[in-house]
mmCIF file with all atom_site columns, C-alpha atoms in Angstrom:
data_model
loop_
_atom_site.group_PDB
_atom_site.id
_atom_site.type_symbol
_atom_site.label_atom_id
_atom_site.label_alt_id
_atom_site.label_comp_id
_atom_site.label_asym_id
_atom_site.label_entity_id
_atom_site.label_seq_id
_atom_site.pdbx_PDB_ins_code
_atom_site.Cartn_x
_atom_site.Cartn_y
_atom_site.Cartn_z
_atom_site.occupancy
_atom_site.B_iso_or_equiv
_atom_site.pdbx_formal_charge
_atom_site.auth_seq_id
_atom_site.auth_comp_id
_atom_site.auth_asym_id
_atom_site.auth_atom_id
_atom_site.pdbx_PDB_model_num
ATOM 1   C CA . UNK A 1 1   ? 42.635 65.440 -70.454 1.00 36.00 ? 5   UNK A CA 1
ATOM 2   C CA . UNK A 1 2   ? 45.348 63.062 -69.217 1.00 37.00 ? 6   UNK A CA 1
ATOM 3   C CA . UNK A 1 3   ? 49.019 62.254 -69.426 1.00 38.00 ? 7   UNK A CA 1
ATOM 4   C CA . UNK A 1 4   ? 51.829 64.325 -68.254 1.00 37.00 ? 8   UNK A CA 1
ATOM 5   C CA . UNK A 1 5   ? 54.783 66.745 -69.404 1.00 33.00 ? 9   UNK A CA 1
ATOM 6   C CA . UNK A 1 6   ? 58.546 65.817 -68.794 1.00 28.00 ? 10  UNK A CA 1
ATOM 7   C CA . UNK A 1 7   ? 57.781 67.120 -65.347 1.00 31.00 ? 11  UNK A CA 1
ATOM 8   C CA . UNK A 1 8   ? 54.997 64.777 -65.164 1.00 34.00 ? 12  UNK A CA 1
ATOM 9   C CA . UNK A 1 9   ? 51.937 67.390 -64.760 1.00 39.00 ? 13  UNK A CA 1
ATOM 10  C CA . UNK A 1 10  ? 49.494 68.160 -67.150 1.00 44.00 ? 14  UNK A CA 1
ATOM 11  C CA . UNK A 1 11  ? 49.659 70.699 -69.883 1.00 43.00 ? 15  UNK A CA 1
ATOM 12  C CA . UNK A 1 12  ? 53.374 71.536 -69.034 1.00 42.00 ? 16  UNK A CA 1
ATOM 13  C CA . UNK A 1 13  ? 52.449 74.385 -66.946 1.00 44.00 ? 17  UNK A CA 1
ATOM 14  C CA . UNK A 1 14  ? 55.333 75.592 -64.358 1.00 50.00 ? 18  UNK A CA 1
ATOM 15  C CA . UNK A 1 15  ? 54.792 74.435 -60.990 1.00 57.00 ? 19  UNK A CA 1
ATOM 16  C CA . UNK A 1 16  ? 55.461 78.015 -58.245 1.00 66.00 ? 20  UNK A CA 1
ATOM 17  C CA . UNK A 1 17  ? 54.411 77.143 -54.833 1.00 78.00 ? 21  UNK A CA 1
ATOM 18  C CA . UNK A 1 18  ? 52.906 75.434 -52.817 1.00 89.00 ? 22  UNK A CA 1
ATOM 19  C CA . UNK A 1 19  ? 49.693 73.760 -54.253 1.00 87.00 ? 23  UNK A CA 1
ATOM 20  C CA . UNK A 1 20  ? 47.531 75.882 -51.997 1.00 90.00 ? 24  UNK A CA 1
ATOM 21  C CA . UNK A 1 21  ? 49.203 79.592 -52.932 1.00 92.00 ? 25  UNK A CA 1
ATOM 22  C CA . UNK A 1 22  ? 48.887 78.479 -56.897 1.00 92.00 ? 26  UNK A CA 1
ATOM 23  C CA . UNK A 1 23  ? 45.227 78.034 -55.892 1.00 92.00 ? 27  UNK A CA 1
ATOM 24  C CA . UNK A 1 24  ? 44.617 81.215 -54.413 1.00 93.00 ? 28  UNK A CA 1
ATOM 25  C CA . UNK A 1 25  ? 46.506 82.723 -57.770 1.00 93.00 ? 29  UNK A CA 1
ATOM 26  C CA . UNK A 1 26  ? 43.771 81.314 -59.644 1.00 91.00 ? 30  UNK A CA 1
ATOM 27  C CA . UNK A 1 27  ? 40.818 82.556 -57.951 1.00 92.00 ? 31  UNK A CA 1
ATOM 28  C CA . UNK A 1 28  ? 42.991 85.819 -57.993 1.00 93.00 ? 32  UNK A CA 1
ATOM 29  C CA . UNK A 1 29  ? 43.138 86.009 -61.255 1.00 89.00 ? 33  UNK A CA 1
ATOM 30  C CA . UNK A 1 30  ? 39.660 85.609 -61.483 1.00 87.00 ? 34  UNK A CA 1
ATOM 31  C CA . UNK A 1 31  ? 38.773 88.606 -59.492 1.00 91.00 ? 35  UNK A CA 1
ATOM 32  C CA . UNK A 1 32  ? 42.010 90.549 -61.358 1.00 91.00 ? 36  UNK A CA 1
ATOM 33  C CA . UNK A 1 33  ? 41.267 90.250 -64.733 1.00 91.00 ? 37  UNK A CA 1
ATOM 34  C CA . UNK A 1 34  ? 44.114 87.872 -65.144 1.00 92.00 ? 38  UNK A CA 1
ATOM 35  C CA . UNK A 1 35  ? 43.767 85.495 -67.845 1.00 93.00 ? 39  UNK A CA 1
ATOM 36  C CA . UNK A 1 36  ? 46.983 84.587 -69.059 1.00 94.00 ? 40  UNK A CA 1
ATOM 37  C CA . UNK A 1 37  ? 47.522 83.504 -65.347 1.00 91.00 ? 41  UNK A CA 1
ATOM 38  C CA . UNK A 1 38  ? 44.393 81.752 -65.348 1.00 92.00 ? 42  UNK A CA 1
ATOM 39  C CA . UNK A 1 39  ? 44.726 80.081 -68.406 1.00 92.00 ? 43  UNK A CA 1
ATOM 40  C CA . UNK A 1 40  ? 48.320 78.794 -66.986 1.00 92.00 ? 44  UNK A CA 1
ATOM 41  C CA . UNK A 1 41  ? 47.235 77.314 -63.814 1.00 92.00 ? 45  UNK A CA 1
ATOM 42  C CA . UNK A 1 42  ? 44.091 75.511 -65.997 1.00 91.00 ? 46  UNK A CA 1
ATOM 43  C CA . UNK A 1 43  ? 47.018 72.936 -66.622 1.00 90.00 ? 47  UNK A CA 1
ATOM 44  C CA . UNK A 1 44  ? 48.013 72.522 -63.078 1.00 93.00 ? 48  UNK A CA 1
ATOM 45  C CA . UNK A 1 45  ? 49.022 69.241 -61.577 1.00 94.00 ? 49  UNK A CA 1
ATOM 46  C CA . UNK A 1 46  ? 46.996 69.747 -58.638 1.00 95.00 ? 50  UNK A CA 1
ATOM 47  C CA . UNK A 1 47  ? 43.162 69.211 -59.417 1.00 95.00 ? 51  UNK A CA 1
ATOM 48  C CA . UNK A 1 48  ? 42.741 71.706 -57.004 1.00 95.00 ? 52  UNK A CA 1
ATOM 49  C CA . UNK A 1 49  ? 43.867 74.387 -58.722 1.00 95.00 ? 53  UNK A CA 1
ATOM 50  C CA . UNK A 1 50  ? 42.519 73.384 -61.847 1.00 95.00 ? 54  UNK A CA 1
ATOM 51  C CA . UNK A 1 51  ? 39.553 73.517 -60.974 1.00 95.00 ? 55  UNK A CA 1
ATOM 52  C CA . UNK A 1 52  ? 40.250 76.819 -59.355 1.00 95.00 ? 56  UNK A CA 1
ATOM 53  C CA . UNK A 1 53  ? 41.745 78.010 -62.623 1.00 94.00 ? 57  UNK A CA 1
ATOM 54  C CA . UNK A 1 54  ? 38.648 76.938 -64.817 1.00 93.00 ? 58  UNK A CA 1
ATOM 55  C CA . UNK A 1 55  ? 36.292 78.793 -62.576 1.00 91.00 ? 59  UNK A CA 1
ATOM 56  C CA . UNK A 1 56  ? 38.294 81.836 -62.807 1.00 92.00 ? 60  UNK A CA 1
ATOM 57  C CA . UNK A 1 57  ? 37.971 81.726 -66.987 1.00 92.00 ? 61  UNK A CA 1
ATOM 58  C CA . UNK A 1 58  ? 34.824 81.215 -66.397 1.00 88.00 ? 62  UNK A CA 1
ATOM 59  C CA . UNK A 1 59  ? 34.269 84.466 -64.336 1.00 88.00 ? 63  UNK A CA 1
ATOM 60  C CA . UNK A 1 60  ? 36.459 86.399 -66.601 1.00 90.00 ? 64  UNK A CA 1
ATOM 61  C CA . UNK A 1 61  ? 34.594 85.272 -69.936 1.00 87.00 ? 65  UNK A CA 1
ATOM 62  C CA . UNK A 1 62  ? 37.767 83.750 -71.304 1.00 89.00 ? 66  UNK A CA 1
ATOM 63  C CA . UNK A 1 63  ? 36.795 80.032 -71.567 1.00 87.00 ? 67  UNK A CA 1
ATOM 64  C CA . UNK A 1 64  ? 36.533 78.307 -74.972 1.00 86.00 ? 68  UNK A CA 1
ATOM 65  C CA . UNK A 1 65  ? 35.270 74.917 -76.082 1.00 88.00 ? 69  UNK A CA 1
ATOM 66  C CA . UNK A 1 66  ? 39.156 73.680 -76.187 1.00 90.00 ? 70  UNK A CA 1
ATOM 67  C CA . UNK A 1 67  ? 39.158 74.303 -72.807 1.00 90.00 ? 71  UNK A CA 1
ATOM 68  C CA . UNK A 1 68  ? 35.709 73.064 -71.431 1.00 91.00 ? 72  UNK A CA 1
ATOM 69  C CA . UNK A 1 69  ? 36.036 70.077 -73.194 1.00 93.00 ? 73  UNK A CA 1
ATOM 70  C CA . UNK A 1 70  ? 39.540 69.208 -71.970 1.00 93.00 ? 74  UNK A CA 1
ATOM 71  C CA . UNK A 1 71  ? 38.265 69.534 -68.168 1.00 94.00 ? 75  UNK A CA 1
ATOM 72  C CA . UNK A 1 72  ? 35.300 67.737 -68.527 1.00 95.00 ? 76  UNK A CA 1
ATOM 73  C CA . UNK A 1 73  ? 37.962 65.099 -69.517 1.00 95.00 ? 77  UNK A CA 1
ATOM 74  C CA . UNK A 1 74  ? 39.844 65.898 -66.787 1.00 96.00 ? 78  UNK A CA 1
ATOM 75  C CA . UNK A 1 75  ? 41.326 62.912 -64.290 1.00 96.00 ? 79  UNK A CA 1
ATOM 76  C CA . UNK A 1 76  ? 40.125 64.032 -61.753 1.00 96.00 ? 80  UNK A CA 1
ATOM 77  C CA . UNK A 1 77  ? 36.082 64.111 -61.025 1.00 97.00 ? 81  UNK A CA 1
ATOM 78  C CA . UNK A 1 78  ? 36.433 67.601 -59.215 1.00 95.00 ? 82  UNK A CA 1
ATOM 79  C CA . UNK A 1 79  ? 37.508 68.954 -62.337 1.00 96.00 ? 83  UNK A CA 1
ATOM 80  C CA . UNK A 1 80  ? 35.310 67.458 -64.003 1.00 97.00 ? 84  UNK A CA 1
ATOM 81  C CA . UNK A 1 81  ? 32.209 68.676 -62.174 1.00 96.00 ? 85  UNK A CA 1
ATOM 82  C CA . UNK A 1 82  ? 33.092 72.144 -62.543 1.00 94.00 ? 86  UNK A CA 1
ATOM 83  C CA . UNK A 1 83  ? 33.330 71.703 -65.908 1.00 94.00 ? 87  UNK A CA 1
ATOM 84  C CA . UNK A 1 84  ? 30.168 71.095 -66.205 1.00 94.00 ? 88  UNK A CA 1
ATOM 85  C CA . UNK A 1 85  ? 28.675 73.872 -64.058 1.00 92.00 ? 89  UNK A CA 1
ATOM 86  C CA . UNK A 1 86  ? 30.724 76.246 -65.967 1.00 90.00 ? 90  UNK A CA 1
ATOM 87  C CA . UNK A 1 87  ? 29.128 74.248 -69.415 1.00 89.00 ? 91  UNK A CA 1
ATOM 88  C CA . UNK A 1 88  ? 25.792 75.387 -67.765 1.00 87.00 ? 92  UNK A CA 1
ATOM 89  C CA . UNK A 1 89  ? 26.704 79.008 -66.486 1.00 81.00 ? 93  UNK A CA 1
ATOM 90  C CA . UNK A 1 90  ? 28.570 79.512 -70.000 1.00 70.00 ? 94  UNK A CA 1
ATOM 91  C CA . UNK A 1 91  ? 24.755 79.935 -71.805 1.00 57.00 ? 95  UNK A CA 1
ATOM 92  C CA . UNK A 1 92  ? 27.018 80.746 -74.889 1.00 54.00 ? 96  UNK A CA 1
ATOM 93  C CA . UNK A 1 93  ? 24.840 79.837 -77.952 1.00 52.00 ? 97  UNK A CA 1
ATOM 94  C CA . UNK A 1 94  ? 28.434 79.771 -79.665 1.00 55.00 ? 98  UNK A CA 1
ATOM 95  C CA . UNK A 1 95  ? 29.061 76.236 -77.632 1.00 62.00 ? 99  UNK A CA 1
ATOM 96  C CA . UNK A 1 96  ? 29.515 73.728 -80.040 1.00 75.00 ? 100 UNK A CA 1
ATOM 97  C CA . UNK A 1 97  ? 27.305 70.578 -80.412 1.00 83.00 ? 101 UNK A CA 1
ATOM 98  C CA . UNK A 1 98  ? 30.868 69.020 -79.086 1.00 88.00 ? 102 UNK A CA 1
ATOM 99  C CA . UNK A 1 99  ? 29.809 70.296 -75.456 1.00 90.00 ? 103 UNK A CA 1
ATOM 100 C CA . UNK A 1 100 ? 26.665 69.147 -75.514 1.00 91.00 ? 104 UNK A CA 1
ATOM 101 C CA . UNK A 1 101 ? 28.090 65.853 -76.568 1.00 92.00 ? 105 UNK A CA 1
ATOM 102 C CA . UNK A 1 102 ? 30.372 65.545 -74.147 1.00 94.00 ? 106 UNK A CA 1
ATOM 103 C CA . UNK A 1 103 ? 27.901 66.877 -71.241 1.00 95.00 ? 107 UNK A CA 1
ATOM 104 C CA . UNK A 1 104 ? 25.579 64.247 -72.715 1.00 96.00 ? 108 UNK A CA 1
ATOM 105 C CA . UNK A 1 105 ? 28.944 61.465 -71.647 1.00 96.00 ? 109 UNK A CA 1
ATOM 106 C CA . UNK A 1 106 ? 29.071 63.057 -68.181 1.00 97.00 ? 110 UNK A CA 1
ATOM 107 C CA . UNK A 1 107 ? 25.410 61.417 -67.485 1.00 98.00 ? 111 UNK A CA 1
ATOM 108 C CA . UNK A 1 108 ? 27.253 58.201 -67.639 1.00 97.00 ? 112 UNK A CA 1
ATOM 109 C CA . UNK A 1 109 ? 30.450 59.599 -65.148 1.00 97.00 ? 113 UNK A CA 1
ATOM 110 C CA . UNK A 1 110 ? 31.453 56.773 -62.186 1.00 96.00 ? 114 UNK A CA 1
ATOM 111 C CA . UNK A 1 111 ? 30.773 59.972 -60.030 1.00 97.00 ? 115 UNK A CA 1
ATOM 112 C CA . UNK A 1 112 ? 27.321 60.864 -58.871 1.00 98.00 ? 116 UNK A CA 1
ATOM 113 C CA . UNK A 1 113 ? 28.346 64.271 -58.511 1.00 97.00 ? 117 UNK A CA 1
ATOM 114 C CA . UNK A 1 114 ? 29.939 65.227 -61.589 1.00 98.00 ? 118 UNK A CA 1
ATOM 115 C CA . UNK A 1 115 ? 26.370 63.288 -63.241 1.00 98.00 ? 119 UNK A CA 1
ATOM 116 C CA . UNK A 1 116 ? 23.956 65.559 -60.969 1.00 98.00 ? 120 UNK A CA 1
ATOM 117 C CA . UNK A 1 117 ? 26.101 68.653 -62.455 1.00 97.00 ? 121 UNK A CA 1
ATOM 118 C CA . UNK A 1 118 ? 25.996 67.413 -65.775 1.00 97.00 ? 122 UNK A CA 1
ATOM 119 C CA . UNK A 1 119 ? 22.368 67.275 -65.799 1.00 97.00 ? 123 UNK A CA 1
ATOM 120 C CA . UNK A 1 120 ? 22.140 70.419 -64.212 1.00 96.00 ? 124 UNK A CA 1
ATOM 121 C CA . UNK A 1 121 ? 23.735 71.727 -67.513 1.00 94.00 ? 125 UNK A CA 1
ATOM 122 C CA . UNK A 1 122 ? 22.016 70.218 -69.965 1.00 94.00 ? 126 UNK A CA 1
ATOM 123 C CA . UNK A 1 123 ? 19.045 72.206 -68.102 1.00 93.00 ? 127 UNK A CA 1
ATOM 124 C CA . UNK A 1 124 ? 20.498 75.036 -68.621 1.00 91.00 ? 128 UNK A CA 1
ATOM 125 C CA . UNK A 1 125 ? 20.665 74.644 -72.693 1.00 89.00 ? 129 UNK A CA 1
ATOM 126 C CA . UNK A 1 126 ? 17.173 74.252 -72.506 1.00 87.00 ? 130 UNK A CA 1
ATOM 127 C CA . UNK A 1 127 ? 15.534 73.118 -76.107 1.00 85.00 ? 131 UNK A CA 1
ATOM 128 C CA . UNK A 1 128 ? 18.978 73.343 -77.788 1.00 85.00 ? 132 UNK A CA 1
ATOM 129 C CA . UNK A 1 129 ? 19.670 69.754 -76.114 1.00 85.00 ? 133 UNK A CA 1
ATOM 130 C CA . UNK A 1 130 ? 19.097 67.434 -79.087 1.00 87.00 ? 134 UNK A CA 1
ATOM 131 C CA . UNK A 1 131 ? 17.460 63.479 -78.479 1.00 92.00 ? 135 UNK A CA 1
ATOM 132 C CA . UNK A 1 132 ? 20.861 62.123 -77.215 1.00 94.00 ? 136 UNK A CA 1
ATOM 133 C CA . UNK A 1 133 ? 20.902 64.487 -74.276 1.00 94.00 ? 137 UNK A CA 1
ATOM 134 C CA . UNK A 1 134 ? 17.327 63.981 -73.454 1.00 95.00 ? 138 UNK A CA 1
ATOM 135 C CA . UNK A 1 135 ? 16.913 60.301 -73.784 1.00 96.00 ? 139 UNK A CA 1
ATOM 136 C CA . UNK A 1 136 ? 20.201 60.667 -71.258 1.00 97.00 ? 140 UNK A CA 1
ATOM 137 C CA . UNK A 1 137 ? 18.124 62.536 -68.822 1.00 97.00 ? 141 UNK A CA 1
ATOM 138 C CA . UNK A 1 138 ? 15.364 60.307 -68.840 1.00 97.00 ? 142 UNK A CA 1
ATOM 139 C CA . UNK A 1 139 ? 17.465 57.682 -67.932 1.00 97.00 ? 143 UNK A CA 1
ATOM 140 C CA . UNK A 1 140 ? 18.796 59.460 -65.574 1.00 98.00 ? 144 UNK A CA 1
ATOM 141 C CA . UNK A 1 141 ? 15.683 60.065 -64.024 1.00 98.00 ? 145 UNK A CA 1
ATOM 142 C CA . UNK A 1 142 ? 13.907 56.727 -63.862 1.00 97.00 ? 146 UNK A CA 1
ATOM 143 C CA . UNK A 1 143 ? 17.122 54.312 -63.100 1.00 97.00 ? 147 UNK A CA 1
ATOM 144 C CA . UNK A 1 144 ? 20.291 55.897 -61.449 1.00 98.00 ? 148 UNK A CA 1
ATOM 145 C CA . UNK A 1 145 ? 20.688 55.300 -58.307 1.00 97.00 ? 149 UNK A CA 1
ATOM 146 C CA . UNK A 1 146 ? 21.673 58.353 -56.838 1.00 98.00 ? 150 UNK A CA 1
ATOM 147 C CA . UNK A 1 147 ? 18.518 60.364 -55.852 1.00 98.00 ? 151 UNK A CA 1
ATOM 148 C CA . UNK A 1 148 ? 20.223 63.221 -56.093 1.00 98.00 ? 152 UNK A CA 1
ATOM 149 C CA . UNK A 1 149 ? 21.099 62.564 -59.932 1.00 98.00 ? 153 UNK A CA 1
ATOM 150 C CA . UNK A 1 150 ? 17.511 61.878 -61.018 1.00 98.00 ? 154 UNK A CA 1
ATOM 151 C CA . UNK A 1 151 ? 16.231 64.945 -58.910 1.00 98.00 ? 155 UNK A CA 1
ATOM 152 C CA . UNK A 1 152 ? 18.869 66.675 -61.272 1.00 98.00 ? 156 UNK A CA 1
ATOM 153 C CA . UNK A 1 153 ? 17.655 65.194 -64.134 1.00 98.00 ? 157 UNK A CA 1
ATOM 154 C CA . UNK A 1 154 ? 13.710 66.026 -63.650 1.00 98.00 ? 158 UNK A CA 1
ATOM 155 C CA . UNK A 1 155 ? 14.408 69.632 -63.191 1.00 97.00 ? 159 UNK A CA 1
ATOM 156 C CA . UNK A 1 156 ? 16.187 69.469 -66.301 1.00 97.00 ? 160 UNK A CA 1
ATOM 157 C CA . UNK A 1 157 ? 13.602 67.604 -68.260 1.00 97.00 ? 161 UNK A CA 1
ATOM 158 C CA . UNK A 1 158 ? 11.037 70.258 -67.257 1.00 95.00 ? 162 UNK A CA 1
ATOM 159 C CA . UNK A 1 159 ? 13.767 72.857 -68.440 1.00 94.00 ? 163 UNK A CA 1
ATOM 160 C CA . UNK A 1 160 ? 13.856 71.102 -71.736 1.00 93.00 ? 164 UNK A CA 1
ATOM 161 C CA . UNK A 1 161 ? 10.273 70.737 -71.689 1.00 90.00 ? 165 UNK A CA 1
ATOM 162 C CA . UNK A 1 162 ? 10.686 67.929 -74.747 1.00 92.00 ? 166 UNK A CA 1
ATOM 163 C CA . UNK A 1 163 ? 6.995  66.629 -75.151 1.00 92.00 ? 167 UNK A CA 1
ATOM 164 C CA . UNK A 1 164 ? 7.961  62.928 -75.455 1.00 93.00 ? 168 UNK A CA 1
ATOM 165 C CA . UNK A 1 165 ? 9.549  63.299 -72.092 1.00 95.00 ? 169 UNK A CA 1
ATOM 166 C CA . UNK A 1 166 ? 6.315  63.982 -70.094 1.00 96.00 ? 170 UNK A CA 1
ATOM 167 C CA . UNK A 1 167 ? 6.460  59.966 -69.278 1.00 96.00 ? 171 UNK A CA 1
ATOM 168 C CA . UNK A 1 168 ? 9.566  59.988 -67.324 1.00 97.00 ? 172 UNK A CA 1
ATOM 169 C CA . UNK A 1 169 ? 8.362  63.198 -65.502 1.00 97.00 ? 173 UNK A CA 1
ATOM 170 C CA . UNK A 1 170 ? 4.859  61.780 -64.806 1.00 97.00 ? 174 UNK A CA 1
ATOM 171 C CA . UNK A 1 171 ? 6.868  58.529 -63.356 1.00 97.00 ? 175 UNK A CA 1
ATOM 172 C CA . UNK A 1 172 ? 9.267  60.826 -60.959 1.00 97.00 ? 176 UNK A CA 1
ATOM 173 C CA . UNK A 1 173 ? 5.745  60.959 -59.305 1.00 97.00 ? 177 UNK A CA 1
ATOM 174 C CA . UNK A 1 174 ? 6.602  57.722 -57.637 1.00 96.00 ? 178 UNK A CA 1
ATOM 175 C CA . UNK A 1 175 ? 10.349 58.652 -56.439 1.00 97.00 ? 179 UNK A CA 1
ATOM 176 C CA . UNK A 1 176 ? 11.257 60.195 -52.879 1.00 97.00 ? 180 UNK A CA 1
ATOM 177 C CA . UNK A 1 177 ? 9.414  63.719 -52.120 1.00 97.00 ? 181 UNK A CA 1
ATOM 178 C CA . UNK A 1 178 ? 12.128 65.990 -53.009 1.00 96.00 ? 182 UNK A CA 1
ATOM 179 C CA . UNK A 1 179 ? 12.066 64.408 -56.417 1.00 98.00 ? 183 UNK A CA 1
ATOM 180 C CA . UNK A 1 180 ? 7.925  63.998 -56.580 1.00 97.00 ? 184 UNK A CA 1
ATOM 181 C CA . UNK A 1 181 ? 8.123  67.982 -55.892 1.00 96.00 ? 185 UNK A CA 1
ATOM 182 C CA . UNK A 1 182 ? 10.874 68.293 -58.224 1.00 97.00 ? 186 UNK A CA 1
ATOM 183 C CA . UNK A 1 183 ? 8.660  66.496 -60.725 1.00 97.00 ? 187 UNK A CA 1
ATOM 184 C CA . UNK A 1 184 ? 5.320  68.987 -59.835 1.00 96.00 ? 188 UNK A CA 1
ATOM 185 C CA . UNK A 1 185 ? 7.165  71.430 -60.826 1.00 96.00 ? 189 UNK A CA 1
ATOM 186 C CA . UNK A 1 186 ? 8.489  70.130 -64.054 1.00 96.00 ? 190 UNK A CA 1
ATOM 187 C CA . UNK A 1 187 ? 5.038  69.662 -65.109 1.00 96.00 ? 191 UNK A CA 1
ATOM 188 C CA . UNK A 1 188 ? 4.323  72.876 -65.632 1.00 94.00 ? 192 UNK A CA 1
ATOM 189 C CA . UNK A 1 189 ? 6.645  72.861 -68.881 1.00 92.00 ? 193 UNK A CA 1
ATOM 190 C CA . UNK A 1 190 ? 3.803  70.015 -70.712 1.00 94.00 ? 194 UNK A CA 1
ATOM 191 C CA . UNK A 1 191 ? 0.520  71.434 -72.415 1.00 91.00 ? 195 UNK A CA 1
ATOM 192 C CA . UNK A 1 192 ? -0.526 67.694 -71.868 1.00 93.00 ? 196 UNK A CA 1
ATOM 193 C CA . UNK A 1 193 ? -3.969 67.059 -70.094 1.00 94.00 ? 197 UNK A CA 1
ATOM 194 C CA . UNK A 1 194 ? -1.727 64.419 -68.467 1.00 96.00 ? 198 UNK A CA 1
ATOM 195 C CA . UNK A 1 195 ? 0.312  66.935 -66.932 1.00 95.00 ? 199 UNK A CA 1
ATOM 196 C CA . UNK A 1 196 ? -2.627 68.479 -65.075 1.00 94.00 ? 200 UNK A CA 1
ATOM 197 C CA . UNK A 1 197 ? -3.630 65.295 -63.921 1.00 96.00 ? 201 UNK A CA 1
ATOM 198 C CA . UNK A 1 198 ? -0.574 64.391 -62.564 1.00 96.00 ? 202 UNK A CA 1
ATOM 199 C CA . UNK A 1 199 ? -0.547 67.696 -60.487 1.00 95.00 ? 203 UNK A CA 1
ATOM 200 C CA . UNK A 1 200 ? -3.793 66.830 -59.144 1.00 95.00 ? 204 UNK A CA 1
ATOM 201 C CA . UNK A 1 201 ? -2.641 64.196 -57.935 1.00 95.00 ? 205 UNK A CA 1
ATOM 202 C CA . UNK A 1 202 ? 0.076  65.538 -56.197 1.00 96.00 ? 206 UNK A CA 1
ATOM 203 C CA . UNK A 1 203 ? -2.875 67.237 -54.239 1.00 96.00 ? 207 UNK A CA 1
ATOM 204 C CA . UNK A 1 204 ? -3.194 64.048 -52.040 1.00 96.00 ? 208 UNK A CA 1
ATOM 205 C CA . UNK A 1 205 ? 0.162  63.309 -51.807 1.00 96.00 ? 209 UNK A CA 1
ATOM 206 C CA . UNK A 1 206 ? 1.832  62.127 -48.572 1.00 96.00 ? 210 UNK A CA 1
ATOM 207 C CA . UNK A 1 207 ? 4.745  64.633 -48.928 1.00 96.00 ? 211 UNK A CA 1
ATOM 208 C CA . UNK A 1 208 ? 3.052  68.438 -47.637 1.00 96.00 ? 212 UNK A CA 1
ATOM 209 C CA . UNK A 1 209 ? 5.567  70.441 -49.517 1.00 95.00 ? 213 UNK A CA 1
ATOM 210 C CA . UNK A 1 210 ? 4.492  68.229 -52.664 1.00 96.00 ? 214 UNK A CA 1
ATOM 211 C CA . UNK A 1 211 ? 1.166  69.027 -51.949 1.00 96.00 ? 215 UNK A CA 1
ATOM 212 C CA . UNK A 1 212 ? 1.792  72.906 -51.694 1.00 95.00 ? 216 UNK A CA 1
ATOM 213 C CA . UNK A 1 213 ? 3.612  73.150 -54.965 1.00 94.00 ? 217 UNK A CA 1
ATOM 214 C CA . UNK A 1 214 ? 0.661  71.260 -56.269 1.00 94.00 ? 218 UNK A CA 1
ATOM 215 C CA . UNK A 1 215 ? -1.535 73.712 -54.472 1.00 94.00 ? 219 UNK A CA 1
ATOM 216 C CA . UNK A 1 216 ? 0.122  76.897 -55.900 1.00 93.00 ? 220 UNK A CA 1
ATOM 217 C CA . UNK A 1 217 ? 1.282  75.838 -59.622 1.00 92.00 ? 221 UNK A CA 1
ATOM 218 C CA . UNK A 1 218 ? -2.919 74.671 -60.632 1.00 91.00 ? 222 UNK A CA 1
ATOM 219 C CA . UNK A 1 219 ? -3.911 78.169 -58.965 1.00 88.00 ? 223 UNK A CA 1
ATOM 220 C CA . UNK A 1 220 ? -1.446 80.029 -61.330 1.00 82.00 ? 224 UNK A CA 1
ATOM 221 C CA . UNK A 1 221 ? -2.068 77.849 -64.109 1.00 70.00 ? 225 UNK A CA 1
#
């Protein structure tokens, strides 16, 4: 989404208030069954309320893949980010291989934030995300450099469960503890006799919550 109206704000949408009141109108109409007012303030020129507005359709059931896919093109990385947790809450299998597309593009966003959500997303589609979206998330997980993002990413790939992605699970092993627990975990998803190994590993792990999840996923398995 970009550009501007005559009035120089996106979508053309009225501007009433103060930035902060047409915010608490959206999350209003969220909670009020509102969604001609929601769908307004989705075109806001404050980001603020945009995002406000898009999480409100989103409550109310009333979001579309027009609309998802113009805020995950949104300016503003806010924006964006909720767009892609509401991509992930949506669950719709109407979605259109357009949003997966496009929350396959967030994975590449300037914004570590809005890339950790995006991943988080793509988890939540589960095996409907197609090779584009999981060769994203292994790349994701081995090489950006926000730990956060390939923590993201892991979970995700164990939510996916994709066989050929076992390698970039079995080499989160190596990361930071949150993401070598993140990665335990994941391995659950693989009927892979490498899987198992690598949770046995994770039995002598430095990391004692690693060691734990370890611990309690073989005993269940």
């Amino acid at each position: 989404m970009s550009g501007g109206g005559p009035n120089g704000h996106l979508g053309g949408a009225e501007v009433d208030g103060s930035p902060g009141n047409r915010r608490r109108r959206a999350v209003l109409a969220g909670h009020g069954g509102n969604v001609a007012g929601a769908r307004e303030l989705s075109t806001d020129p404050d980001p603020a309320v945009r995002a406000a507005a898009l999480g409100a359709l989103g409550r109310l059931g009333a979001l579309d893949d027009a609309i998802v896919l113009g805020a995950l093109d949104d300016p503003d990385a806010d924006v964006r980010r909720r767009a892609c947790a509401v991509a992930g809450r949506r669950g719709d299998p109407g979605s259109s291989a357009a949003v997966l597309g496009r929350l396959v593009r967030a994975l590449d966003d300037s914004e570590p934030s809005v890339v950790e959500t995006a991943a988080w997303a793509l988890g939540e589609f589960g095996a409907r995300c197609g090779p584009d979206a999981v060769g994203g998330l292994c790349r994701v997980a081995g090489t950006h450099g926000s730990p956060l993002c390939r923590e993201a990413a892991v979970a995700a790939l164990g939510a996916v469960g994709a066989p050929d992605t076992l390698d970039a699970v079995l080499a989160a092993l190596d990361d930071t503890a949150n993401i070598r627990r993140r990665a335990a975990i994941a391995l659950v998803a693989f009927d892979d006799p490498r899987a198992d190994e690598g949770l046995r590993r994770c039995l002598a792990d430095r990391d004692w919550q690693v060691r734990q999840a370890a611990e309690e996923l073989l005993a269940e398995s």
